[in-house]
PDB file of C-alpha atoms and ligand atoms in Angstrom:
ATOM      1  CA  MET A   9      24.657  52.739  -6.080  1.00 54.00           C
ATOM      2  CA  LYS A  10      21.047  51.594  -6.323  1.00 53.00           C
ATOM      3  CA  ILE A  11      21.957  48.292  -4.639  1.00 56.00           C
ATOM      4  CA  ILE A  12      23.671  50.088  -1.750  1.00 57.00           C
ATOM      5  CA  ILE A  13      20.619  52.315  -1.242  1.00 54.00           C
ATOM      6  CA  SER A  14      18.365  49.227  -1.426  1.00 55.00           C
ATOM      7  CA  VAL A  15      20.333  47.360   1.246  1.00 56.00           C
ATOM      8  CA  LEU A  16      20.495  50.445   3.453  1.00 54.00           C
ATOM      9  CA  THR A  17      16.778  51.103   3.081  1.00 53.00           C
ATOM     10  CA  PHE A  18      16.018  47.455   3.826  1.00 54.00           C
ATOM     11  CA  PHE A  19      17.843  47.548   7.156  1.00 55.00           C
ATOM     12  CA  MET A  20      16.396  50.911   8.072  1.00 52.00           C
ATOM     13  CA  MET A  21      12.952  49.581   7.318  1.00 52.00           C
ATOM     14  CA  LEU A  22      13.594  46.432   9.345  1.00 48.00           C
ATOM     15  CA  PHE A  23      14.465  48.447  12.416  1.00 49.00           C
ATOM     16  CA  GLY A  24      11.881  51.131  11.828  1.00 47.00           C
ATOM     17  CA  ILE A  25      14.390  53.899  11.300  1.00 49.00           C
ATOM     18  CA  THR A  26      12.976  56.888   9.502  1.00 46.00           C
ATOM     19  CA  ILE A  27      14.567  60.037   8.212  1.00 47.00           C
ATOM     20  CA  GLY A  28      12.733  63.311   8.428  1.00 42.00           C
ATOM     21  CA  ALA A  29       9.809  61.954  10.407  1.00 43.00           C
ATOM     22  CA  ASN A  30      10.067  61.513  14.140  1.00 43.00           C
ATOM     23  CA  ASN A  31       8.078  58.332  14.357  1.00 54.00           C
ATOM     24  CA  PHE A  32       8.910  54.751  13.523  1.00 73.00           C
ATOM     25  CA  ASP A  33       7.349  53.278  10.425  1.00 88.00           C
ATOM     26  CA  THR A  34       7.759  49.519  10.798  1.00 91.00           C
ATOM     27  CA  ILE A  35       6.371  46.841   8.481  1.00 91.00           C
ATOM     28  CA  SER A  36       4.399  45.309  11.346  1.00 92.00           C
ATOM     29  CA  GLY A  37       2.831  48.658  12.224  1.00 92.00           C
ATOM     30  CA  TYR A  38       2.039  49.275   8.586  1.00 95.00           C
ATOM     31  CA  LYS A  39       0.427  45.848   8.123  1.00 95.00           C
ATOM     32  CA  LYS A  40      -1.634  46.338  11.260  1.00 94.00           C
ATOM     33  CA  ALA A  41      -2.940  49.674   9.951  1.00 95.00           C
ATOM     34  CA  VAL A  42      -3.817  48.167   6.555  1.00 96.00           C
ATOM     35  CA  LYS A  43      -5.590  45.230   8.223  1.00 95.00           C
ATOM     36  CA  SER A  44      -7.630  47.645  10.318  1.00 95.00           C
ATOM     37  CA  VAL A  45      -9.219  49.127   7.190  1.00 96.00           C
ATOM     38  CA  ASP A  46     -12.653  47.491   7.021  1.00 95.00           C
ATOM     39  CA  LEU A  47     -13.259  48.915   3.557  1.00 97.00           C
ATOM     40  CA  TYR A  48     -10.751  46.560   1.895  1.00 98.00           C
ATOM     41  CA  GLU A  49     -12.369  43.512   0.324  1.00 97.00           C
ATOM     42  CA  ASN A  50      -9.062  41.669  -0.078  1.00 97.00           C
ATOM     43  CA  THR A  51      -5.674  41.256   1.573  1.00 97.00           C
ATOM     44  CA  MET A  52      -2.079  42.074   0.681  1.00 97.00           C
ATOM     45  CA  GLU A  53      -1.648  38.465  -0.464  1.00 97.00           C
ATOM     46  CA  THR A  54      -4.591  38.808  -2.855  1.00 98.00           C
ATOM     47  CA  ALA A  55      -3.909  42.424  -3.846  1.00 98.00           C
ATOM     48  CA  MET A  56      -5.103  43.398  -7.310  1.00 98.00           C
ATOM     49  CA  PRO A  57      -2.515  44.287  -9.954  1.00 98.00           C
ATOM     50  CA  GLN A  58      -2.593  47.953 -10.941  1.00 98.00           C
ATOM     51  CA  THR A  59      -3.137  46.897 -14.577  1.00 98.00           C
ATOM     52  CA  GLU A  60      -6.740  45.962 -13.681  1.00 98.00           C
ATOM     53  CA  ILE A  61      -7.699  49.631 -13.393  1.00 98.00           C
ATOM     54  CA  TYR A  62      -7.245  49.898 -17.154  1.00 98.00           C
ATOM     55  CA  ASN A  63      -9.624  46.969 -17.633  1.00 97.00           C
ATOM     56  CA  PHE A  64     -12.283  48.510 -15.349  1.00 97.00           C
ATOM     57  CA  ILE A  65     -12.353  51.669 -17.438  1.00 98.00           C
ATOM     58  CA  SER A  66     -12.017  49.966 -20.809  1.00 97.00           C
ATOM     59  CA  ASP A  67     -14.738  47.373 -20.074  1.00 96.00           C
ATOM     60  CA  TYR A  68     -17.036  50.045 -18.676  1.00 96.00           C
ATOM     61  CA  PHE A  69     -16.929  52.108 -21.857  1.00 95.00           C
ATOM     62  CA  LYS A  70     -17.107  49.094 -24.161  1.00 92.00           C
ATOM     63  CA  GLU A  71     -20.056  47.436 -22.399  1.00 89.00           C
ATOM     64  CA  LYS A  72     -23.413  48.579 -23.593  1.00 75.00           C
ATOM     65  CA  SER A  73     -25.061  50.911 -21.137  1.00 62.00           C
ATOM     66  CA  ALA A  74     -27.712  49.336 -18.914  1.00 60.00           C
ATOM     67  CA  GLU A  75     -30.066  51.944 -20.242  1.00 61.00           C
ATOM     68  CA  SER A  76     -28.680  52.460 -23.687  1.00 63.00           C
ATOM     69  CA  LYS A  77     -29.837  56.067 -23.955  1.00 69.00           C
ATOM     70  CA  LYS A  78     -27.588  57.104 -21.123  1.00 84.00           C
ATOM     71  CA  ILE A  79     -24.308  58.810 -21.936  1.00 91.00           C
ATOM     72  CA  LYS A  80     -21.291  57.196 -20.325  1.00 95.00           C
ATOM     73  CA  LYS A  81     -18.757  59.250 -18.418  1.00 97.00           C
ATOM     74  CA  ALA A  82     -15.810  58.292 -16.238  1.00 98.00           C
ATOM     75  CA  ILE A  83     -13.416  60.122 -13.969  1.00 98.00           C
ATOM     76  CA  VAL A  84     -10.253  59.011 -12.188  1.00 98.00           C
ATOM     77  CA  LEU A  85      -9.332  61.054  -9.119  1.00 98.00           C
ATOM     78  CA  GLY A  86      -5.705  60.182  -8.435  1.00 98.00           C
ATOM     79  CA  TYR A  87      -4.128  60.748  -5.035  1.00 98.00           C
ATOM     80  CA  ASP A  88      -0.452  60.748  -5.985  1.00 98.00           C
ATOM     81  CA  GLY A  89       1.748  59.130  -3.325  1.00 98.00           C
ATOM     82  CA  CYS A  90      -1.097  58.036  -1.068  1.00 98.00           C
ATOM     83  CA  ARG A  91      -0.305  54.907   0.939  1.00 98.00           C
ATOM     84  CA  ALA A  92      -2.773  52.062   1.416  1.00 98.00           C
ATOM     85  CA  ASP A  93      -2.773  52.486   5.199  1.00 97.00           C
ATOM     86  CA  ALA A  94      -4.031  56.083   4.840  1.00 97.00           C
ATOM     87  CA  LEU A  95      -7.554  54.682   4.571  1.00 98.00           C
ATOM     88  CA  SER A  96      -7.329  53.794   8.272  1.00 96.00           C
ATOM     89  CA  LEU A  97      -7.515  57.551   8.921  1.00 96.00           C
ATOM     90  CA  ILE A  98     -11.049  57.850   7.581  1.00 96.00           C
ATOM     91  CA  ASP A  99     -13.326  59.026  10.384  1.00 92.00           C
ATOM     92  CA  SER A 100     -16.519  60.974  10.835  1.00 89.00           C
ATOM     93  CA  GLN A 101     -14.646  64.253  11.432  1.00 89.00           C
ATOM     94  CA  HIS A 102     -13.413  64.691   7.849  1.00 92.00           C
ATOM     95  CA  SER A 103     -15.200  64.545   4.541  1.00 91.00           C
ATOM     96  CA  SER A 104     -14.175  61.386   2.736  1.00 97.00           C
ATOM     97  CA  ALA A 105     -14.862  60.742  -0.919  1.00 98.00           C
ATOM     98  CA  ILE A 106     -13.681  57.146  -0.462  1.00 98.00           C
ATOM     99  CA  LYS A 107     -16.182  56.513   2.349  1.00 97.00           C
ATOM    100  CA  ALA A 108     -18.962  58.236   0.413  1.00 97.00           C
ATOM    101  CA  LEU A 109     -18.410  55.971  -2.595  1.00 98.00           C
ATOM    102  CA  THR A 110     -18.183  52.768  -0.548  1.00 97.00           C
ATOM    103  CA  ASP A 111     -21.232  53.732   1.530  1.00 97.00           C
ATOM    104  CA  GLU A 112     -23.149  53.861  -1.729  1.00 97.00           C
ATOM    105  CA  GLY A 113     -22.010  50.391  -2.801  1.00 97.00           C
ATOM    106  CA  GLY A 114     -18.590  51.158  -4.280  1.00 98.00           C
ATOM    107  CA  LYS A 115     -15.806  48.607  -4.077  1.00 98.00           C
ATOM    108  CA  CYS A 116     -12.473  49.174  -2.365  1.00 98.00           C
ATOM    109  CA  VAL A 117      -9.575  46.845  -3.098  1.00 98.00           C
ATOM    110  CA  LEU A 118      -5.953  46.715  -2.060  1.00 98.00           C
ATOM    111  CA  THR A 119      -3.831  47.049  -5.165  1.00 98.00           C
ATOM    112  CA  TYR A 120      -0.146  46.676  -5.871  1.00 98.00           C
ATOM    113  CA  CYS A 121       2.128  48.722  -8.096  1.00 97.00           C
ATOM    114  CA  GLY A 122       5.704  47.936  -9.131  1.00 96.00           C
ATOM    115  CA  GLY A 123       4.981  45.025 -11.489  1.00 96.00           C
ATOM    116  CA  LYS A 124       4.951  42.168  -8.969  1.00 96.00           C
ATOM    117  CA  ASN A 125       3.291  41.554  -5.621  1.00 97.00           C
ATOM    118  CA  LEU A 126       5.330  40.682  -2.546  1.00 95.00           C
ATOM    119  CA  PRO A 127       7.217  38.525  -1.712  1.00 94.00           C
ATOM    120  CA  ALA A 128       8.723  38.934  -5.213  1.00 95.00           C
ATOM    121  CA  PHE A 129      10.831  42.014  -5.839  1.00 93.00           C
ATOM    122  CA  ASN A 130       9.228  44.795  -7.825  1.00 92.00           C
ATOM    123  CA  THR A 131      10.117  44.867 -11.516  1.00 93.00           C
ATOM    124  CA  GLN A 132       9.430  48.574 -12.057  1.00 94.00           C
ATOM    125  CA  ASP A 133      10.010  51.568  -9.834  1.00 95.00           C
ATOM    126  CA  THR A 134       7.248  52.336  -7.353  1.00 96.00           C
ATOM    127  CA  SER A 135       7.240  55.796  -8.893  1.00 97.00           C
ATOM    128  CA  THR A 136       4.860  58.241 -10.482  1.00 97.00           C
ATOM    129  CA  ALA A 137       5.382  57.647 -14.197  1.00 97.00           C
ATOM    130  CA  PRO A 138       5.342  53.812 -14.086  1.00 97.00           C
ATOM    131  CA  GLY A 139       2.315  53.831 -11.758  1.00 98.00           C
ATOM    132  CA  TRP A 140      -0.026  56.015 -13.760  1.00 98.00           C
ATOM    133  CA  CYS A 141       1.280  54.622 -17.058  1.00 98.00           C
ATOM    134  CA  THR A 142       0.427  51.083 -15.973  1.00 98.00           C
ATOM    135  CA  MET A 143      -3.153  52.146 -15.259  1.00 98.00           C
ATOM    136  CA  LEU A 144      -3.490  54.128 -18.461  1.00 98.00           C
ATOM    137  CA  THR A 145      -2.069  51.435 -20.751  1.00 98.00           C
ATOM    138  CA  GLY A 146      -2.963  48.257 -18.838  1.00 98.00           C
ATOM    139  CA  LYS A 147       0.634  47.130 -19.208  1.00 98.00           C
ATOM    140  CA  TRP A 148       3.652  46.928 -16.956  1.00 98.00           C
ATOM    141  CA  ALA A 149       6.928  48.626 -17.781  1.00 97.00           C
ATOM    142  CA  ASP A 150       8.398  45.506 -19.420  1.00 96.00           C
ATOM    143  CA  VAL A 151       6.007  46.314 -22.293  1.00 97.00           C
ATOM    144  CA  THR A 152       5.740  50.130 -22.182  1.00 97.00           C
ATOM    145  CA  GLY A 153       9.391  50.803 -21.325  1.00 97.00           C
ATOM    146  CA  VAL A 154       8.316  53.292 -18.633  1.00 96.00           C
ATOM    147  CA  THR A 155      10.385  51.783 -15.816  1.00 94.00           C
ATOM    148  CA  GLY A 156      10.844  55.114 -14.039  1.00 93.00           C
ATOM    149  CA  ASN A 157      10.270  58.854 -14.316  1.00 95.00           C
ATOM    150  CA  GLY A 158      11.806  60.839 -17.181  1.00 96.00           C
ATOM    151  CA  ILE A 159      11.327  58.182 -19.864  1.00 97.00           C
ATOM    152  CA  PRO A 160       9.168  59.291 -22.822  1.00 98.00           C
ATOM    153  CA  LYS A 161       6.846  56.430 -23.743  1.00 98.00           C
ATOM    154  CA  SER A 162       6.721  55.373 -27.374  1.00 97.00           C
ATOM    155  CA  ASN A 163       3.372  55.497 -29.126  1.00 98.00           C
ATOM    156  CA  ASN A 164       3.345  51.707 -29.491  1.00 97.00           C
ATOM    157  CA  ASN A 165       1.326  51.622 -26.273  1.00 97.00           C
ATOM    158  CA  LEU A 166      -1.166  54.461 -26.249  1.00 98.00           C
ATOM    159  CA  THR A 167      -3.224  55.356 -23.188  1.00 98.00           C
ATOM    160  CA  LEU A 168      -6.968  54.902 -22.830  1.00 98.00           C
ATOM    161  CA  LEU A 169      -7.320  58.679 -23.055  1.00 98.00           C
ATOM    162  CA  THR A 170      -6.234  58.424 -26.688  1.00 98.00           C
ATOM    163  CA  THR A 171      -7.459  55.002 -27.819  1.00 98.00           C
ATOM    164  CA  LEU A 172     -11.030  55.467 -26.557  1.00 97.00           C
ATOM    165  CA  VAL A 173     -11.270  58.696 -28.569  1.00 98.00           C
ATOM    166  CA  GLU A 174      -9.434  57.366 -31.616  1.00 97.00           C
ATOM    167  CA  ASP A 175     -11.645  54.263 -31.709  1.00 96.00           C
ATOM    168  CA  GLU A 176     -14.692  56.539 -31.374  1.00 96.00           C
ATOM    169  CA  ILE A 177     -15.876  54.779 -28.215  1.00 95.00           C
ATOM    170  CA  ILE A 178     -16.015  58.190 -26.529  1.00 96.00           C
ATOM    171  CA  SER A 179     -16.022  61.714 -27.968  1.00 97.00           C
ATOM    172  CA  SER A 180     -13.410  63.376 -25.770  1.00 98.00           C
ATOM    173  CA  SER A 181     -11.028  62.941 -22.867  1.00 98.00           C
ATOM    174  CA  ALA A 182      -8.902  65.144 -20.610  1.00 98.00           C
ATOM    175  CA  PHE A 183      -5.677  64.538 -18.702  1.00 98.00           C
ATOM    176  CA  CYS A 184      -5.489  67.025 -15.795  1.00 98.00           C
ATOM    177  CA  VAL A 185      -2.258  67.309 -13.807  1.00 98.00           C
ATOM    178  CA  SER A 186       0.170  69.754 -12.240  1.00 98.00           C
ATOM    179  CA  TRP A 187       3.426  67.764 -12.485  1.00 98.00           C
ATOM    180  CA  GLY A 188       5.508  68.638 -15.547  1.00 97.00           C
ATOM    181  CA  GLY A 189       6.834  65.078 -15.787  1.00 98.00           C
ATOM    182  CA  HIS A 190       3.590  63.787 -17.293  1.00 98.00           C
ATOM    183  CA  PHE A 191       3.498  65.613 -20.624  1.00 98.00           C
ATOM    184  CA  SER A 192       5.129  69.066 -20.280  1.00 98.00           C
ATOM    185  CA  ASP A 193       8.863  68.531 -19.691  1.00 97.00           C
ATOM    186  CA  SER A 194      11.151  67.535 -22.555  1.00 96.00           C
ATOM    187  CA  ASP A 195      11.644  64.052 -21.059  1.00 97.00           C
ATOM    188  CA  SER A 196       8.050  63.647 -19.860  1.00 98.00           C
ATOM    189  CA  THR A 197       6.195  60.337 -20.117  1.00 98.00           C
ATOM    190  CA  TYR A 198       3.437  61.289 -22.568  1.00 98.00           C
ATOM    191  CA  ILE A 199       5.216  63.934 -24.646  1.00 98.00           C
ATOM    192  CA  ASN A 200       5.099  61.710 -27.741  1.00 98.00           C
ATOM    193  CA  GLU A 201       1.465  60.807 -27.176  1.00 98.00           C
ATOM    194  CA  LYS A 202       0.519  64.464 -26.766  1.00 98.00           C
ATOM    195  CA  GLU A 203       2.137  65.234 -30.143  1.00 98.00           C
ATOM    196  CA  TYR A 204       0.364  62.229 -31.655  1.00 98.00           C
ATOM    197  CA  CYS A 205      -3.031  63.483 -30.458  1.00 98.00           C
ATOM    198  CA  GLN A 206      -2.350  67.013 -31.654  1.00 98.00           C
ATOM    199  CA  SER A 207      -1.137  65.846 -35.078  1.00 98.00           C
ATOM    200  CA  LYS A 208      -4.277  63.737 -35.503  1.00 98.00           C
ATOM    201  CA  ASN A 209      -6.557  66.435 -34.119  1.00 98.00           C
ATOM    202  CA  LEU A 210      -7.949  64.059 -31.535  1.00 98.00           C
ATOM    203  CA  SER A 211     -10.161  65.532 -28.854  1.00 98.00           C
ATOM    204  CA  VAL A 212      -7.754  64.696 -26.025  1.00 98.00           C
ATOM    205  CA  ALA A 213      -6.987  67.655 -23.748  1.00 98.00           C
ATOM    206  CA  PHE A 214      -3.663  67.824 -21.919  1.00 98.00           C
ATOM    207  CA  ASP A 215      -4.227  70.292 -19.069  1.00 98.00           C
ATOM    208  CA  LYS A 216      -1.199  71.228 -17.000  1.00 98.00           C
ATOM    209  CA  SER A 217      -1.861  73.482 -14.003  1.00 98.00           C
ATOM    210  CA  ASP A 218       0.600  75.088 -11.596  1.00 98.00           C
ATOM    211  CA  ASP A 219      -0.632  73.231  -8.521  1.00 98.00           C
ATOM    212  CA  ASP A 220      -3.466  71.137  -7.062  1.00 98.00           C
ATOM    213  CA  GLU A 221      -5.740  74.170  -6.760  1.00 98.00           C
ATOM    214  CA  GLY A 222      -5.263  74.729 -10.473  1.00 98.00           C
ATOM    215  CA  THR A 223      -5.998  71.092 -11.301  1.00 98.00           C
ATOM    216  CA  LYS A 224      -9.070  71.217  -9.080  1.00 98.00           C
ATOM    217  CA  LYS A 225     -10.324  74.268 -10.953  1.00 98.00           C
ATOM    218  CA  VAL A 226      -9.810  72.657 -14.364  1.00 98.00           C
ATOM    219  CA  VAL A 227     -11.637  69.480 -13.293  1.00 98.00           C
ATOM    220  CA  THR A 228     -14.413  71.418 -11.549  1.00 98.00           C
ATOM    221  CA  ASP A 229     -14.932  73.589 -14.623  1.00 98.00           C
ATOM    222  CA  TYR A 230     -15.174  70.438 -16.750  1.00 98.00           C
ATOM    223  CA  VAL A 231     -17.694  68.630 -14.558  1.00 98.00           C
ATOM    224  CA  ASN A 232     -19.793  71.787 -14.268  1.00 98.00           C
ATOM    225  CA  SER A 233     -19.893  72.274 -18.014  1.00 97.00           C
ATOM    226  CA  LYS A 234     -22.391  70.885 -20.468  1.00 94.00           C
ATOM    227  CA  ASP A 235     -19.580  69.626 -22.677  1.00 93.00           C
ATOM    228  CA  CYS A 236     -17.774  67.727 -19.941  1.00 97.00           C
ATOM    229  CA  PRO A 237     -15.236  65.317 -21.499  1.00 98.00           C
ATOM    230  CA  ASP A 238     -16.422  61.696 -21.413  1.00 98.00           C
ATOM    231  CA  PHE A 239     -13.275  60.559 -19.612  1.00 98.00           C
ATOM    232  CA  ILE A 240     -11.268  62.691 -17.176  1.00 98.00           C
ATOM    233  CA  PHE A 241      -8.018  61.435 -15.672  1.00 98.00           C
ATOM    234  CA  SER A 242      -6.909  63.778 -12.898  1.00 98.00           C
ATOM    235  CA  ILE A 243      -3.941  63.585 -10.539  1.00 98.00           C
ATOM    236  CA  PHE A 244      -3.540  65.513  -7.270  1.00 98.00           C
ATOM    237  CA  GLU A 245      -0.148  65.905  -5.608  1.00 98.00           C
ATOM    238  CA  TYR A 246      -1.183  66.664  -2.010  1.00 98.00           C
ATOM    239  CA  CYS A 247       0.169  63.431  -0.453  1.00 98.00           C
ATOM    240  CA  ASP A 248       3.232  63.074  -2.674  1.00 98.00           C
ATOM    241  CA  HIS A 249       4.457  66.624  -2.142  1.00 97.00           C
ATOM    242  CA  CYS A 250       3.984  66.370   1.583  1.00 97.00           C
ATOM    243  CA  GLY A 251       5.600  62.928   1.808  1.00 97.00           C
ATOM    244  CA  HIS A 252       8.729  64.147   0.026  1.00 97.00           C
ATOM    245  CA  SER A 253       9.078  67.186   2.253  1.00 97.00           C
ATOM    246  CA  THR A 254       8.152  65.815   5.687  1.00 96.00           C
ATOM    247  CA  GLY A 255       7.727  62.039   5.410  1.00 96.00           C
ATOM    248  CA  PHE A 256       5.334  59.405   4.052  1.00 97.00           C
ATOM    249  CA  ASN A 257       4.091  58.275   7.425  1.00 94.00           C
ATOM    250  CA  LEU A 258       0.688  58.209   9.096  1.00 94.00           C
ATOM    251  CA  LYS A 259       2.236  59.556  12.274  1.00 93.00           C
ATOM    252  CA  ASN A 260       3.231  62.677  10.365  1.00 95.00           C
ATOM    253  CA  PRO A 261       0.329  65.133  10.796  1.00 96.00           C
ATOM    254  CA  ASP A 262       1.318  66.950   7.588  1.00 97.00           C
ATOM    255  CA  TYR A 263       0.949  63.721   5.604  1.00 97.00           C
ATOM    256  CA  THR A 264      -2.401  62.831   7.155  1.00 97.00           C
ATOM    257  CA  GLY A 265      -3.528  66.421   6.545  1.00 97.00           C
ATOM    258  CA  ALA A 266      -2.566  66.068   2.890  1.00 98.00           C
ATOM    259  CA  PHE A 267      -4.689  62.902   2.660  1.00 98.00           C
ATOM    260  CA  PHE A 268      -7.696  64.780   4.024  1.00 97.00           C
ATOM    261  CA  ASP A 269      -7.044  67.634   1.580  1.00 97.00           C
ATOM    262  CA  ALA A 270      -7.176  65.135  -1.287  1.00 98.00           C
ATOM    263  CA  GLU A 271     -10.361  63.626   0.162  1.00 98.00           C
ATOM    264  CA  LYS A 272     -11.979  67.049   0.450  1.00 97.00           C
ATOM    265  CA  THR A 273     -11.137  67.973  -3.133  1.00 98.00           C
ATOM    266  CA  ALA A 274     -12.440  64.636  -4.431  1.00 98.00           C
ATOM    267  CA  SER A 275     -15.646  64.998  -2.372  1.00 98.00           C
ATOM    268  CA  GLU A 276     -16.296  68.431  -3.844  1.00 98.00           C
ATOM    269  CA  ILE A 277     -15.736  67.204  -7.400  1.00 98.00           C
ATOM    270  CA  ILE A 278     -18.028  64.202  -6.866  1.00 98.00           C
ATOM    271  CA  ASN A 279     -20.728  66.460  -5.421  1.00 98.00           C
ATOM    272  CA  ASP A 280     -20.437  68.656  -8.510  1.00 98.00           C
ATOM    273  CA  ILE A 281     -20.810  65.593 -10.743  1.00 98.00           C
ATOM    274  CA  LYS A 282     -23.948  64.520  -8.884  1.00 97.00           C
ATOM    275  CA  ALA A 283     -25.331  68.038  -9.239  1.00 97.00           C
ATOM    276  CA  ARG A 284     -25.040  68.057 -13.017  1.00 97.00           C
ATOM    277  CA  ASP A 285     -28.328  68.927 -14.742  1.00 95.00           C
ATOM    278  CA  THR A 286     -27.822  65.905 -16.961  1.00 94.00           C
ATOM    279  CA  PHE A 287     -26.695  63.496 -14.209  1.00 95.00           C
ATOM    280  CA  GLU A 288     -29.887  61.433 -14.430  1.00 92.00           C
ATOM    281  CA  ASN A 289     -29.317  60.884 -18.134  1.00 92.00           C
ATOM    282  CA  GLU A 290     -25.712  59.878 -17.632  1.00 94.00           C
ATOM    283  CA  GLU A 291     -23.935  56.829 -16.319  1.00 95.00           C
ATOM    284  CA  TRP A 292     -20.782  57.589 -14.319  1.00 97.00           C
ATOM    285  CA  LEU A 293     -17.812  55.494 -13.294  1.00 97.00           C
ATOM    286  CA  ILE A 294     -15.838  57.147 -10.501  1.00 98.00           C
ATOM    287  CA  ILE A 295     -12.438  55.765  -9.518  1.00 98.00           C
ATOM    288  CA  ILE A 296     -10.172  56.946  -6.719  1.00 98.00           C
ATOM    289  CA  THR A 297      -6.719  55.440  -6.678  1.00 98.00           C
ATOM    290  CA  SER A 298      -3.020  56.114  -6.211  1.00 98.00           C
ATOM    291  CA  ASP A 299       0.164  55.476  -8.171  1.00 98.00           C
ATOM    292  CA  HIS A 300       2.466  54.353  -5.330  1.00 98.00           C
ATOM    293  CA  GLY A 301       2.943  54.741  -1.588  1.00 98.00           C
ATOM    294  CA  GLY A 302       6.067  56.000   0.120  1.00 97.00           C
ATOM    295  CA  TYR A 303       8.622  55.352   2.842  1.00 96.00           C
ATOM    296  CA  ASN A 304      10.672  57.931   4.737  1.00 94.00           C
ATOM    297  CA  LEU A 305      10.987  60.840   2.304  1.00 95.00           C
ATOM    298  CA  ALA A 306      10.794  58.869  -0.916  1.00 95.00           C
ATOM    299  CA  HIS A 307       9.384  56.034  -2.983  1.00 95.00           C
ATOM    300  CA  GLY A 308      10.523  53.974  -5.940  1.00 94.00           C
ATOM    301  CA  MET A 309      11.804  50.992  -3.985  1.00 93.00           C
ATOM    302  CA  PHE A 310      10.474  47.683  -2.688  1.00 93.00           C
ATOM    303  CA  THR A 311       8.958  48.221   0.769  1.00 94.00           C
ATOM    304  CA  PRO A 312       5.302  47.304   1.379  1.00 95.00           C
ATOM    305  CA  GLN A 313       4.711  50.947   2.315  1.00 96.00           C
ATOM    306  CA  GLU A 314       5.666  51.920  -1.243  1.00 97.00           C
ATOM    307  CA  ARG A 315       4.067  49.005  -3.099  1.00 97.00           C
ATOM    308  CA  TYR A 316       0.479  48.889  -1.865  1.00 98.00           C
ATOM    309  CA  ILE A 317      -2.125  51.356  -2.968  1.00 98.00           C
ATOM    310  CA  PHE A 318      -5.930  51.251  -3.103  1.00 98.00           C
ATOM    311  CA  THR A 319      -8.579  51.336  -5.794  1.00 98.00           C
ATOM    312  CA  VAL A 320     -12.123  52.501  -5.135  1.00 98.00           C
ATOM    313  CA  THR A 321     -14.673  52.089  -7.927  1.00 98.00           C
ATOM    314  CA  LYS A 322     -18.290  53.150  -7.996  1.00 98.00           C
ATOM    315  CA  LYS A 323     -20.748  53.283 -10.863  1.00 96.00           C
ATOM    316  CA  TYR A 324     -23.738  55.616 -10.839  1.00 94.00           C
TER     317      TYR A 324
HETATM  318 ZN1   ZN B 407       3.616  59.774  -7.686  1.00 50.93          ZN
END
């Protein structure tokens, strides 16, 4: 069945046929949009593997602070289901957290999910669980076993949220989401790890909200508190939800609107971080990234639209 869908999707993609969205979404159009993004420091051919995001965060916390008295903090603001070409939408009319970070010296790199870069076929689904799990463990699904959604990960490969706390590199971490598939449902990805943390009394918070507004509130409350966790990993569903209902496509105004919603939320959170009373005594690593892109009304497959994402990193 999967092969039939793959072949069908391939031909639809080739001829720019889309379901649910009125506009064509061809590979050539997609590539043109990605190339038009001046912020990218690399190309599709030299795209960074998603595993590197783990290394950024891990190295950051393990390196001695430039000014050793400063407390290190990090936050990941995840735009679930945001395609790499969405960055071509950034303009002066909308608030953009991505632009704000790059304007201040942050780096923006094209990144691939799915285990392998094109032209090779992907070795794991371009889906939510494999995407975020790869970032959080630094390993592809051939090691973690998380090849798709609905597969509880064993505790042989713990996430940075847990290991950084367990190894006493940081004091606390928080995982802030609204999708039940992360750690709330019975077959969720991190259900075993959540139990592990609770049984060991580790200071790792697993915060499940009802929706993006809820996640935003949890994260905002954290960054506005004195006891803000040292590492926050947050995921917002704006783009993914919209893509599934009306189409992952830049010509779909709902999808582009969802991107700007994510940008607005991230901008507000970053502004709150910068306004912390203790900001001057802290060092911050801020990362904005995505787990996968999308094509038509879905993702999980092999198209460039699904496989390229972006990673923006900025240290303060
Ligand atoms: Zn996703």
